[in-house]
Amino acid sequence: MGSAEQDEYAAFKEKVRRTVFMDNLSPIVTESVMRTALDQYGTVKSVEFLPNYLEPQNMPRCALVEMEKEKQAEVVISTLSELPFMMSGMPRPVRARAAVPEMFGDRPRKPGRHLHVHWLDPSDPNFEVANKLKQLVKKHSTENAVMLKHQLEKEEKLAKQQGETLKANYKKYEMLDTLMADGTVRRLARRYNFRISDDSGPSTFH
Amino acid sequence: MIEVDGTEDLEFKWGKKRGIGGKKRDVQFYESFTFDGVDYALYDNVYLYKEDEPLPYLGKLIKIWENADKSKKVKVLWFFRPEEISNYLVDGLAHPNEIFLASGDGVGLSNVNPLEAIIGKCNVVCISKDSRNPQPSERDIQMADFVFYRTFDVGLCIIFDKIDEKIAGTEAKFIFNLPNFSVDDKNARENAIETNGRVSLTKPNSSEDQIPEDDRQEQKPVVAENLAPNDRQENGFNYKSTSDVKVSSVKPNISQREKLISGVLTDSVGQAKRDDRQESTYGNKTGFSGNIKENANSSVEKIGHANQVKIDEKLKSIKDTSELDERPYKKAKLDGSVKVSNDKESSRHPTDPCRTAKNCSNKLKIDDKLTKLTNCKTPAMPPNNGKRTGEKAVEVTRMPVSDRSNWFGEIPWEERMQDAHEQGKLVLFQNLDPAYTSADVEDIVWTAFKKTCRAKVLQRTAYSSSHSVQAFAIFDTREVAKDVITKLDKGCLLLPNQRPLVVCIPNPCFSRKQSTFAGHLIVDKLKSLREMKEAVSTSHCSQPNTLEYDMAMEWCLLAETSNQSWKKLYEQQWKEIKRVKANFKSK
């Protein structure tokens, strides 16, 4: 049993090294989108989306992408951390990180580990301490939930902000476009003795 | 040693003297000092403030003295940030927080600075695989502000892997980690108990205890071979007992609270006032251990009480951190967030927002963190192993496999969970060690309750805690589930590493509908264009000259700031846990 376990674990560790953890994914991203997106960096062996049972539902999704080689995984991570990568929409970029074993749902047991448990007697002085710890744990999980909520709020705020800036910019560009198109600009240029070149105007939101 | 007043002056107090030097024998060298409530010792790693620089300098104190004219000076051996030597950094970084120690000869190796330039302690862990270097644990590396293992020779402008016998006149053993630095080092705990008195220099330094040189010029480094293991001076203490390896920045009015919780020694009190940016490193070495023993008992009770107070406030304070606006800043003129968003030229790199964001959120945490609690020192406890020595400790046995195979052969987990939840058979276990697998959880339940269950450990996502994991468990019947919950709530099942198993009834959400996603924008008018429709199914890297890129940068910044906030939150939680854990007495 020992060495089979160890082999399994070693293989698992290797898989972890080859895997990229991606988050900030939009809910409409599907496995095929991910595969096409990351194919340019190497062969994608599998894509697994992480289920989200306890966190608020409008959290961005995360996924584990297993590449064929560790080097490919590294390339993905480094490219995505240098340039923002958009998937199925903009401008929120997706993030990529190296995966850790805890991210995997079904992982093999680490060989050679022994667990002990024991029940604490209420008269044991450590009982109180342990109870405190329990309370602490619960407190922490509420804190985490609050923090998460905050984060989502912040994200939405930013998105809204950007939406408005975008609209404003778009309007600006549109206006410039129309001005160019209907000749106003040319007329004004003649009036003020400006020279304008004849290209078709600023690009729209790209 | 705790200055409890709330004045604006930065308190200063010399620590242990080292010797006399100088041409006229009028220079007093020191081994330690307290500045603005923080204890520093020789060979500590510190942050230094430089006018107009957005980021503080990182350095190691290699000499401390006071001149005849009462001016206080320190000689600092510099660390380089990767950006500072990017031209010579061919291979890339081994670690995102990697920095480089200056070595060799020449400008930029070290400088003499006024002591007042120091703005905080810095937790730098040496990850060199050198045999002289006490190896850090994963936890140490995670908790460190920075790591290093390479040096940058300022004369040759080359990065070296090996650390010589001496750098800037300092022996290699003071460059490597000091023997008691590790969070997880159980032996260190025992050592800590021995240290008493105010002096930080305990065993490590006996050999260095020479009268310092007469001249204060920079010394020529000695190029040499390898040396004995290094000790880093920072910790005479061990960490499990003190449980606040990092003294993170603190509310300004902590000092008042400190009066409430008298007798609890913390270095944070002083830090409350000035610890602007950093989580300074390993808490106080010195005087505390002695004082701690005296105050141990009283402090423990008071900690408990204070806990309640803090719980509510911390939640509130965490909410406060959502405001990214500028906060008043003591010394440094860091305006991280503002700078980055306005600064289009300097960095397109997500890593730069990261850096400034880090400082930014550090700044925020000053007022928000209730580290008073986390900084409480508790008496050093004898080491606890993973195995409990109590007579009731039971080794976890595997659940009978036959039972397992009977279970829900092919139904996918999610369906099972949904059913179980409706029937009341689903529970959520918390506070499990991250290394546990679903099988481990099942085994634990079997051993403790003699009941079988199916468990699934929750996968870690971007924001989940790294201290512990949670797991769903489905029991046979609702009664069994209820029974388990009652037993665990009333009693205490201790897992290895003093983790009590916590259980609750979860409220999982199974609906998959998620129509909104913050961050993806569509210009209405363009919606109909064919290109837009295609764009949805494609992906691309954004180029720096587009609006989209700028917006993406804003998202990156937001992501980094929230990363930092999470990191801090988890660190704080970790500290709290450790503090409470320190109260465990072994049998």
PDB file of C-alpha atoms in Angstrom, chain A residues 92-175:
ATOM      1  CA  ARG A  92     -12.103  42.648 -16.850  1.00  0.00           C
ATOM      2  CA  PRO A  93      -9.079  40.451 -17.278  1.00  0.00           C
ATOM      3  CA  VAL A  94      -8.842  36.895 -16.089  1.00  0.00           C
ATOM      4  CA  ARG A  95      -6.169  35.947 -13.645  1.00  0.00           C
ATOM      5  CA  ALA A  96      -3.929  32.959 -13.685  1.00  0.00           C
ATOM      6  CA  ARG A  97      -1.971  31.465 -10.840  1.00  0.00           C
ATOM      7  CA  ALA A  98      -0.087  28.363 -10.055  1.00  0.00           C
ATOM      8  CA  ALA A  99      -2.366  25.732  -8.640  1.00  0.00           C
ATOM      9  CA  VAL A 100      -1.989  24.281  -5.175  1.00  0.00           C
ATOM     10  CA  PRO A 101      -3.121  20.869  -4.047  1.00  0.00           C
ATOM     11  CA  GLU A 102      -5.930  22.268  -1.968  1.00  0.00           C
ATOM     12  CA  MET A 103      -7.630  23.524  -5.041  1.00  0.00           C
ATOM     13  CA  PHE A 104      -8.283  20.066  -6.295  1.00  0.00           C
ATOM     14  CA  GLY A 105     -11.426  18.386  -5.266  1.00  0.00           C
ATOM     15  CA  ASP A 106     -10.348  14.815  -5.320  1.00  0.00           C
ATOM     16  CA  ARG A 107      -6.869  14.524  -4.202  1.00  0.00           C
ATOM     17  CA  PRO A 108      -5.077  11.487  -3.000  1.00  0.00           C
ATOM     18  CA  ARG A 109      -4.087  11.176   0.577  1.00  0.00           C
ATOM     19  CA  LYS A 110      -0.615  12.242   1.470  1.00  0.00           C
ATOM     20  CA  PRO A 111       1.205   9.095   2.331  1.00  0.00           C
ATOM     21  CA  GLY A 112       2.745   8.625   5.695  1.00  0.00           C
ATOM     22  CA  ARG A 113       0.446  10.880   7.572  1.00  0.00           C
ATOM     23  CA  HIS A 114      -1.137   9.876  10.833  1.00  0.00           C
ATOM     24  CA  LEU A 115      -4.121  11.471  12.372  1.00  0.00           C
ATOM     25  CA  HIS A 116      -5.186  11.414  15.948  1.00  0.00           C
ATOM     26  CA  VAL A 117      -8.332  12.734  17.395  1.00  0.00           C
ATOM     27  CA  HIS A 118      -9.587  12.827  20.863  1.00  0.00           C
ATOM     28  CA  TRP A 119     -12.516  14.034  22.778  1.00  0.00           C
ATOM     29  CA  LEU A 120     -11.848  16.626  25.376  1.00  0.00           C
ATOM     30  CA  ASP A 121     -13.313  16.199  28.760  1.00  0.00           C
ATOM     31  CA  PRO A 122     -15.295  19.206  29.921  1.00  0.00           C
ATOM     32  CA  SER A 123     -13.291  19.272  33.103  1.00  0.00           C
ATOM     33  CA  ASP A 124     -10.104  19.562  31.160  1.00  0.00           C
ATOM     34  CA  PRO A 125      -8.831  23.120  31.280  1.00  0.00           C
ATOM     35  CA  ASN A 126      -8.150  22.905  27.603  1.00  0.00           C
ATOM     36  CA  PHE A 127     -11.818  22.472  27.011  1.00  0.00           C
ATOM     37  CA  GLU A 128     -12.422  26.154  27.447  1.00  0.00           C
ATOM     38  CA  VAL A 129      -9.610  26.997  25.142  1.00  0.00           C
ATOM     39  CA  ALA A 130     -10.917  24.662  22.541  1.00  0.00           C
ATOM     40  CA  ASN A 131     -14.323  26.214  22.822  1.00  0.00           C
ATOM     41  CA  LYS A 132     -12.819  29.572  22.343  1.00  0.00           C
ATOM     42  CA  LEU A 133     -11.144  28.319  19.255  1.00  0.00           C
ATOM     43  CA  LYS A 134     -14.412  27.040  17.958  1.00  0.00           C
ATOM     44  CA  GLN A 135     -15.991  30.400  18.458  1.00  0.00           C
ATOM     45  CA  LEU A 136     -13.058  32.000  16.784  1.00  0.00           C
ATOM     46  CA  VAL A 137     -13.500  29.800  13.782  1.00  0.00           C
ATOM     47  CA  LYS A 138     -17.107  30.761  13.472  1.00  0.00           C
ATOM     48  CA  LYS A 139     -16.277  34.369  13.889  1.00  0.00           C
ATOM     49  CA  HIS A 140     -13.713  34.120  11.175  1.00  0.00           C
ATOM     50  CA  SER A 141     -16.085  32.595   8.753  1.00  0.00           C
ATOM     51  CA  THR A 142     -18.524  35.425   9.264  1.00  0.00           C
ATOM     52  CA  GLU A 143     -15.723  37.859   8.755  1.00  0.00           C
ATOM     53  CA  ASN A 144     -14.790  36.170   5.569  1.00  0.00           C
ATOM     54  CA  ALA A 145     -18.322  36.325   4.335  1.00  0.00           C
ATOM     55  CA  VAL A 146     -18.499  40.010   5.063  1.00  0.00           C
ATOM     56  CA  MET A 147     -15.231  40.609   3.340  1.00  0.00           C
ATOM     57  CA  LEU A 148     -16.384  38.753   0.297  1.00  0.00           C
ATOM     58  CA  LYS A 149     -19.545  40.741   0.132  1.00  0.00           C
ATOM     59  CA  HIS A 150     -17.540  43.907   0.295  1.00  0.00           C
ATOM     60  CA  GLN A 151     -15.327  42.821  -2.413  1.00  0.00           C
ATOM     61  CA  LEU A 152     -18.205  42.108  -4.686  1.00  0.00           C
ATOM     62  CA  GLU A 153     -19.623  45.492  -3.961  1.00  0.00           C
ATOM     63  CA  LYS A 154     -16.361  47.112  -4.807  1.00  0.00           C
ATOM     64  CA  GLU A 155     -16.178  45.225  -8.037  1.00  0.00           C
ATOM     65  CA  GLU A 156     -19.612  46.246  -9.017  1.00  0.00           C
ATOM     66  CA  LYS A 157     -18.819  49.794  -8.218  1.00  0.00           C
ATOM     67  CA  LEU A 158     -15.793  49.737 -10.412  1.00  0.00           C
ATOM     68  CA  ALA A 159     -17.726  48.119 -13.181  1.00  0.00           C
ATOM     69  CA  LYS A 160     -20.368  50.766 -13.007  1.00  0.00           C
ATOM     70  CA  GLN A 161     -17.809  53.478 -13.010  1.00  0.00           C
ATOM     71  CA  GLN A 162     -16.108  52.038 -16.002  1.00  0.00           C
ATOM     72  CA  GLY A 163     -19.388  51.620 -17.728  1.00  0.00           C
ATOM     73  CA  GLU A 164     -20.080  55.282 -17.398  1.00  0.00           C
ATOM     74  CA  THR A 165     -16.651  56.330 -18.498  1.00  0.00           C
ATOM     75  CA  LEU A 166     -16.994  54.069 -21.429  1.00  0.00           C
ATOM     76  CA  LYS A 167     -20.296  55.538 -22.405  1.00  0.00           C
ATOM     77  CA  ALA A 168     -18.922  59.006 -22.130  1.00  0.00           C
ATOM     78  CA  ASN A 169     -15.924  58.133 -24.213  1.00  0.00           C
ATOM     79  CA  TYR A 170     -18.042  56.425 -26.752  1.00  0.00           C
ATOM     80  CA  LYS A 171     -20.261  59.420 -27.068  1.00  0.00           C
ATOM     81  CA  LYS A 172     -17.235  61.566 -27.544  1.00  0.00           C
ATOM     82  CA  TYR A 173     -15.902  59.388 -30.276  1.00  0.00           C
ATOM     83  CA  GLU A 174     -19.219  59.100 -31.922  1.00  0.00           C
ATOM     84  CA  MET A 175     -19.549  62.792 -31.967  1.00  0.00           C
TER      85      MET A 175
END
